[in-house]
XYZ file of C-alpha atoms in Angstrom:
69
model
C 4.534 -2.994 18.789
C 1.284 -1.228 17.840
C 1.728 -1.975 14.138
C 1.799 -5.734 14.708
C -1.302 -5.529 16.889
C -3.406 -3.187 14.757
C -2.393 -3.940 11.155
C -3.962 -7.413 10.962
C -7.317 -5.773 11.767
C -7.028 -3.260 8.907
C -9.403 -3.341 5.967
C -6.642 -2.061 3.697
C -3.043 -0.872 3.865
C -2.353 1.919 1.383
C 1.267 2.597 0.472
C 1.664 5.752 -1.604
C 4.801 7.020 -3.273
C 7.369 4.729 -1.719
C 10.602 4.905 -3.665
C 11.577 1.431 -2.577
C 14.925 2.855 -1.558
C 13.794 3.295 2.028
C 11.329 0.727 3.251
C 10.335 -0.561 6.618
C 8.665 -3.642 5.161
C 5.280 -2.727 6.615
C 3.311 -3.305 3.403
C 5.024 -6.631 2.841
C 4.389 -7.700 6.434
C 0.710 -6.738 6.158
C 0.385 -8.739 2.932
C 1.919 -11.757 4.655
C -0.757 -11.425 7.355
C -3.475 -11.521 4.688
C -4.323 -7.811 4.822
C -5.136 -6.297 1.398
C -2.364 -3.900 0.342
C -2.464 -1.330 -2.447
C 0.833 0.204 -3.571
C 0.576 3.372 -5.676
C 3.846 4.320 -7.322
C 4.952 5.161 -10.880
C 7.469 2.307 -10.671
C 6.131 -0.085 -8.021
C 8.059 -3.078 -6.777
C 5.840 -6.142 -7.134
C 5.349 -8.374 -4.117
C 3.025 -11.351 -3.622
C -0.285 -10.215 -2.161
C 0.252 -6.534 -2.990
C -1.864 -4.865 -5.686
C 0.307 -2.370 -7.580
C -0.939 0.663 -9.471
C 1.802 2.094 -11.683
C 0.696 5.712 -11.450
C 1.736 8.959 -9.799
C -0.053 9.641 -6.516
C -1.432 12.998 -7.694
C -3.243 11.137 -10.487
C -4.235 7.877 -8.780
C -5.522 9.252 -5.478
C -8.054 11.761 -6.857
C -9.353 9.135 -9.305
C -9.758 6.634 -6.467
C -11.580 9.101 -4.239
C -13.863 10.112 -7.099
C -14.890 6.469 -7.528
C -15.918 6.308 -3.879
C -18.485 9.089 -4.261
């Protein structure tokens, strides 16, 4: 599976707007592999190794990009 091969090499996994109702467990799996994970969601589900920003994507993403410039 490409995900299992490539994800451990990632600098960051960004999960945006997941409702938590439907999940494939990719962010959790990446966190277990030691990959930094950032979850942006107004009501994020905490998980060990995952940084959660409790914010709407349309607010958090532009602010994040602005900080990069």
